[in-house]
Amino acid sequence: MIPGTPSRRVRVGLVQLSVATNRRTENLARAEGLVAAAAADGCELVVLPEAFATALNLPKSHEVAEPIPGPVTSWLASQAARHGVWLAAGVLERAGEHVHSSAVLVDAAGRIRDVYRRSVVYDLEAHFLTGEVGARAVDTPFGRVGLVVGYDIQFPEVLRTLFADGAEIILCPSILLRPFAEPVRQMLLARAAENCAYVLFAAATGENTLAGLTYMGRTAVVRSPMAIGAYSRDFRKQTPVLAEADREECVVAADLDLHELRRMRDAAPFLADFRRCGLSEALADATSAPHPSVTDTVPPHPAQAVGESR
Amino acid sequence: MIPGTPSRRVRVGLVQLSVATNRRTENLARAEGLVAAAAADGCELVVLPEAFATALNLPKSHEVAEPIPGPVTSWLASQAARHGVWLAAGVLERAGEHVHSSAVLVDAAGRIRDVYRRSVVYDLEAHFLTGEVGARAVDTPFGRVGLVVGYDIQFPEVLRTLFADGAEIILCPSILLRPFAEPVRQMLLARAAENCAYVLFAAATGENTLAGLTYMGRTAVVRSPMAIGAYSRDFRKQTPVLAEADREECVVAADLDLHELRRMRDAAPFLADFRRCGLSEALADATSAPHPSVTDTVPPHPAQAVGESR
């Protein structure tokens, strides 16, 4: 693939994983099988849920969290390199005294390309988790990609920095709970529309035994609903939800068309309008915190399997 | 009514008006009838569409626009005082060399309580209209109310300043075009959810003869879709769309419950989570432009009917 020339089509696979608390080895084993299935299905970009290996496990989060790079990151790198896929996943990260619900993007050679810490922390989590503002997009063969995590989706400004940074595909590993399902679905549709981007929402399913609640599931690949020319009748209604699941453990796969997205973005001048009104600079200033752990020259990380088990 | 004690219930009426270009007298006459109908139906807060008297009429916008206060504002004041209702409407405003798509909120005594200029201007409008950032909420007997206009709804940060300012009811007069209908509906649902507020979307209907396109219609009263207790099973699914229209000229009425909204906002701590993450301050700094034409001590404006016709 020639650098700088994005694929016209890219098949993505979102792994809707059943995430069990205190069952790390089992979670990784199931994830491994589903990543392999996604790769066998031709997926080039695969996304796992938030904190997929450990769950958030708030009372024990400081124990179960790990540094990035670290064991789960190495596991991701080895899976990515084994299958030659880009792989994004949520990792419960320990950084000093803080615990973050983070996400990592590794490339098909197993190198870390982006690390992102969830910006917004929910009320009850605030005793255990720390948020960190600073979303940004990175170049990939599939176009510009940005990461957000779970609860961030409720806060449009988190994604707006990605919009201002030219993100075309927004990845959202999630471990949100079932009561949020309807508003989250509405927000996914709006986020894709207002940011004129694909939104890949990879949700956890299964039971949060600590909370006595079920994870939301409803993984979905969502796109902007409509392409229109400025003041012309030449518009096409598009189905915004390209693929979705209910609550079963599975891979949700879809084909994205980056050339079509770029034509849409050119035809609908939201970004230019956004910049003209002056709000994008303010957001950029506010959210320009550097990303942790990733420098501009990305050192290669050797692909290593995780040997330890819990 | 005791100041500071909001009504538990308030009936709102959104006038879905057919707005004709170069037909000011007719637009005002039809609006008058529908405002009267809304008042007779018990509505205490009535909303008219964006630029309801004139349409945007881009090529002639500088001619048809007027100052605020001005004739259309006086017409609104007289209607409000006659029926004892709060009235919000879009007014094409001329301010020096600039033309804004603005909105005015007048109280039941005919006093101007808020003036807002649409923040974001669409590509083709940019030659004719000027945007101005600065949305804020004001106190009313119905709770805290904020104004946005039309295309703003596409830009979540515009409403976030209202969120940060405690807005409970967000009024959105609109004259958007029909191709936008589906994404706009998705955005309305998301705006109500992410801002935990009622969103009152008063749309124009009819034909934009200049553009050869139809106005969107689909006026709707939307609320946050779900009330949940933090990590509790005690949640209720709520229908987010309280009332709506298709494309007919009519009044869309619904009953809002401010006490219920406040309980919901207390139970879902999005605002505290938003403030904790630090983005709200940045937005507040960026959008603290003072509002035009309204000072903290609001001078009473005599209720006057508009005598001129076109």
Coordinates of C-alpha atoms in Angstrom, one line a residue, chain A residues 2-235:
Chain A
I2 CA 1.4 3.4 -1.0
P3 CA 1.7 5.7 2.0
G4 CA -0.8 8.5 1.8
T5 CA -3.2 6.7 -0.4
P6 CA -6.1 5.5 1.7
S7 CA -7.9 2.4 0.8
R8 CA -11.2 3.0 -0.9
R9 CA -12.8 0.2 1.1
V10 CA -11.8 -1.1 4.5
R11 CA -13.5 -4.0 6.3
V12 CA -13.8 -3.4 10.0
G13 CA -14.7 -5.9 12.7
L14 CA -16.1 -4.9 16.1
V15 CA -15.8 -7.6 18.7
Q16 CA -18.8 -7.6 20.9
L17 CA -17.1 -9.5 23.8
S18 CA -18.7 -10.8 26.9
V19 CA -16.5 -9.3 29.6
A20 CA -16.4 -11.1 32.9
T21 CA -15.0 -9.5 36.1
N22 CA -12.1 -11.4 37.6
R23 CA -11.8 -13.6 34.6
R24 CA -8.9 -12.2 32.7
T25 CA -7.6 -15.4 31.2
E26 CA -11.0 -16.3 29.9
N27 CA -11.7 -12.9 28.5
L28 CA -8.4 -13.0 26.6
A29 CA -9.1 -16.4 25.3
R30 CA -12.5 -15.5 24.0
A31 CA -11.2 -12.3 22.6
E32 CA -8.4 -14.2 20.8
G33 CA -10.9 -16.4 19.1
L34 CA -13.1 -13.5 18.0
V35 CA -10.1 -11.5 16.7
A36 CA -9.1 -14.5 14.7
A37 CA -12.6 -14.8 13.3
A38 CA -12.6 -11.1 12.3
A39 CA -9.3 -11.5 10.5
A40 CA -10.4 -14.6 8.7
D41 CA -13.5 -12.6 7.6
G42 CA -11.2 -10.1 5.9
C43 CA -11.3 -7.4 8.5
E44 CA -8.3 -5.1 8.4
L45 CA -9.2 -3.0 11.5
V46 CA -10.6 -4.8 14.6
V47 CA -11.9 -3.1 17.7
L48 CA -12.4 -4.7 21.1
P49 CA -14.5 -3.2 24.0
E50 CA -13.4 -0.9 26.8
A51 CA -11.4 -2.7 29.5
F52 CA -12.0 -5.9 27.7
A53 CA -9.6 -8.0 29.6
T54 CA -10.5 -7.0 33.2
A55 CA -13.8 -5.0 33.1
L56 CA -13.6 -1.8 35.1
N57 CA -13.8 -3.7 38.4
L58 CA -13.9 -0.4 40.3
P59 CA -13.2 -1.7 43.8
K60 CA -10.1 -3.6 42.6
S61 CA -9.3 -1.3 39.7
H62 CA -6.0 -0.2 41.1
E63 CA -4.9 -3.8 41.4
V64 CA -6.0 -5.1 38.1
A65 CA -4.9 -2.0 36.1
E66 CA -1.5 -2.1 34.4
P67 CA 0.9 0.2 32.7
I68 CA 0.8 0.9 28.9
P69 CA 2.9 -0.6 27.4
G70 CA 2.3 -3.7 29.5
P71 CA 0.9 -7.2 29.3
V72 CA -2.4 -6.5 27.7
T73 CA -0.8 -4.1 25.2
S74 CA 1.7 -6.8 24.3
W75 CA -1.1 -9.3 23.9
L76 CA -2.8 -6.8 21.5
A77 CA 0.5 -6.3 19.6
S78 CA 1.0 -10.0 19.2
Q79 CA -2.6 -10.5 18.0
A80 CA -2.3 -7.7 15.5
A81 CA 1.0 -8.9 14.1
R82 CA -0.2 -12.5 13.9
H83 CA -3.2 -11.6 11.8
G84 CA -1.8 -8.5 10.1
V85 CA -4.7 -6.4 11.3
W86 CA -4.8 -3.0 13.0
L87 CA -6.3 -3.6 16.5
A88 CA -7.8 -1.2 19.0
A89 CA -9.0 -2.1 22.5
G90 CA -9.7 -0.7 25.9
V91 CA -7.1 -1.2 28.5
L92 CA -7.5 -0.4 32.2
E93 CA -4.3 1.6 32.7
R94 CA -2.4 2.3 35.8
A95 CA -0.2 5.4 35.6
G96 CA 1.4 6.2 38.9
E97 CA -1.3 6.6 41.4
H98 CA -4.0 7.1 38.8
V99 CA -6.1 4.6 37.0
H100 CA -7.5 5.5 33.6
S101 CA -9.9 3.7 31.3
S102 CA -7.7 3.9 28.2
A103 CA -7.6 2.7 24.7
V104 CA -4.7 1.6 22.6
L105 CA -4.4 1.4 18.8
V106 CA -1.7 -1.0 17.4
D107 CA -0.9 -1.4 13.7
A108 CA -0.5 -4.6 11.7
A109 CA 3.1 -4.9 12.7
G110 CA 2.3 -4.7 16.4
R111 CA 3.4 -1.2 16.9
I112 CA 1.5 1.2 19.2
R113 CA 0.1 4.0 17.1
D114 CA -2.1 5.8 19.6
V115 CA -3.0 5.7 23.3
Y116 CA -6.0 7.6 24.6
R117 CA -7.4 8.1 28.2
R118 CA -11.1 8.4 28.6
S119 CA -11.8 12.1 29.1
V120 CA -15.0 12.0 31.2
V121 CA -15.4 9.9 34.3
Y122 CA -18.9 9.0 35.6
D123 CA -20.0 10.1 39.1
L124 CA -19.5 6.7 40.8
E125 CA -16.3 6.0 39.0
A126 CA -14.7 9.3 40.2
H127 CA -13.4 7.7 43.3
F128 CA -11.4 5.1 41.3
L129 CA -10.7 6.5 37.8
T130 CA -9.1 9.7 36.5
G131 CA -10.2 11.3 33.3
E132 CA -7.8 13.1 30.9
V133 CA -8.7 15.5 28.2
G134 CA -6.9 15.2 24.9
A135 CA -8.4 13.4 21.9
R136 CA -6.7 13.6 18.5
A137 CA -6.6 11.8 15.2
V138 CA -3.8 9.8 13.7
D139 CA -3.0 8.8 10.2
T140 CA -3.6 5.2 9.1
P141 CA -3.9 3.5 5.7
F142 CA -7.7 3.7 6.3
G143 CA -7.7 7.5 6.7
R144 CA -7.5 9.6 9.9
V145 CA -8.6 7.6 12.9
G146 CA -9.4 8.9 16.4
L147 CA -10.1 7.1 19.7
V148 CA -12.7 7.9 22.3
V149 CA -13.9 5.5 25.1
G150 CA -17.3 4.6 26.4
Y151 CA -18.9 7.4 28.5
D152 CA -17.1 10.0 26.3
I153 CA -19.8 9.5 23.7
Q154 CA -22.2 11.4 26.0
F155 CA -20.0 14.5 25.7
P156 CA -20.0 15.8 22.2
E157 CA -17.0 18.2 22.8
V158 CA -14.7 15.2 23.3
L159 CA -15.4 14.1 19.7
R160 CA -15.3 17.6 18.3
T161 CA -11.5 17.8 18.8
L162 CA -11.3 14.8 16.6
F163 CA -13.6 16.5 14.1
A164 CA -11.4 19.6 14.1
D165 CA -8.4 17.3 13.7
G166 CA -9.9 15.7 10.6
A167 CA -10.9 12.3 12.0
E168 CA -12.7 10.2 9.5
I169 CA -13.2 7.0 11.6
I170 CA -13.9 7.4 15.3
L171 CA -13.3 4.2 17.4
C172 CA -15.3 3.9 20.6
P173 CA -14.5 0.9 22.8
S174 CA -17.2 0.8 25.4
I175 CA -18.3 -1.0 28.5
L176 CA -21.5 1.0 29.2
L177 CA -24.4 -0.5 31.0
R178 CA -27.8 -1.5 29.5
P179 CA -29.9 1.4 30.9
F180 CA -28.0 3.7 28.6
A181 CA -28.8 1.8 25.4
E182 CA -31.4 4.1 23.9
P183 CA -29.8 7.5 24.5
V184 CA -26.4 6.1 23.5
R185 CA -27.8 4.9 20.2
Q186 CA -29.2 8.3 19.6
M187 CA -25.9 9.9 20.4
L188 CA -24.0 7.5 18.1
L189 CA -26.2 8.6 15.2
A190 CA -25.8 12.2 16.1
R191 CA -22.0 11.9 16.5
A192 CA -21.6 10.4 13.1
A193 CA -23.8 13.1 11.6
E194 CA -22.4 16.1 13.3
N195 CA -18.8 15.0 12.7
C196 CA -19.4 13.5 9.3
A197 CA -17.4 10.4 10.2
Y198 CA -17.8 6.7 10.7
V199 CA -18.3 5.8 14.4
L200 CA -17.3 2.3 15.4
F201 CA -18.9 1.5 18.7
A202 CA -17.5 -1.8 20.1
A203 CA -19.5 -2.7 23.2
A204 CA -19.1 -5.1 25.9
T205 CA -21.9 -7.6 26.6
G206 CA -22.5 -9.9 29.5
E207 CA -23.1 -9.2 33.2
N208 CA -21.5 -6.7 35.5
T209 CA -21.8 -8.8 38.6
L210 CA -20.6 -6.1 40.9
A211 CA -23.3 -3.6 39.8
G212 CA -26.0 -6.2 39.3
L213 CA -26.6 -4.9 35.8
T214 CA -26.1 -6.0 32.3
Y215 CA -23.7 -4.5 29.8
M216 CA -25.3 -2.7 27.0
G217 CA -24.1 -4.7 23.9
R218 CA -25.7 -3.1 20.8
T219 CA -22.3 -2.8 19.1
A220 CA -22.8 -0.8 15.9
V221 CA -21.0 0.6 12.9
V222 CA -22.6 4.0 12.2
R223 CA -22.0 6.5 9.4
S224 CA -23.3 10.0 8.6
P225 CA -26.8 9.6 7.4
M226 CA -26.9 11.7 4.4
A227 CA -24.8 13.1 1.6
I228 CA -26.0 16.3 0.0
G229 CA -24.7 18.9 -2.3
A230 CA -24.9 22.4 -1.1
Y231 CA -28.4 23.6 -2.0
S232 CA -28.8 21.0 -4.6
R233 CA -31.5 18.3 -5.0
D234 CA -28.8 15.7 -5.5
F235 CA -28.9 14.0 -2.1

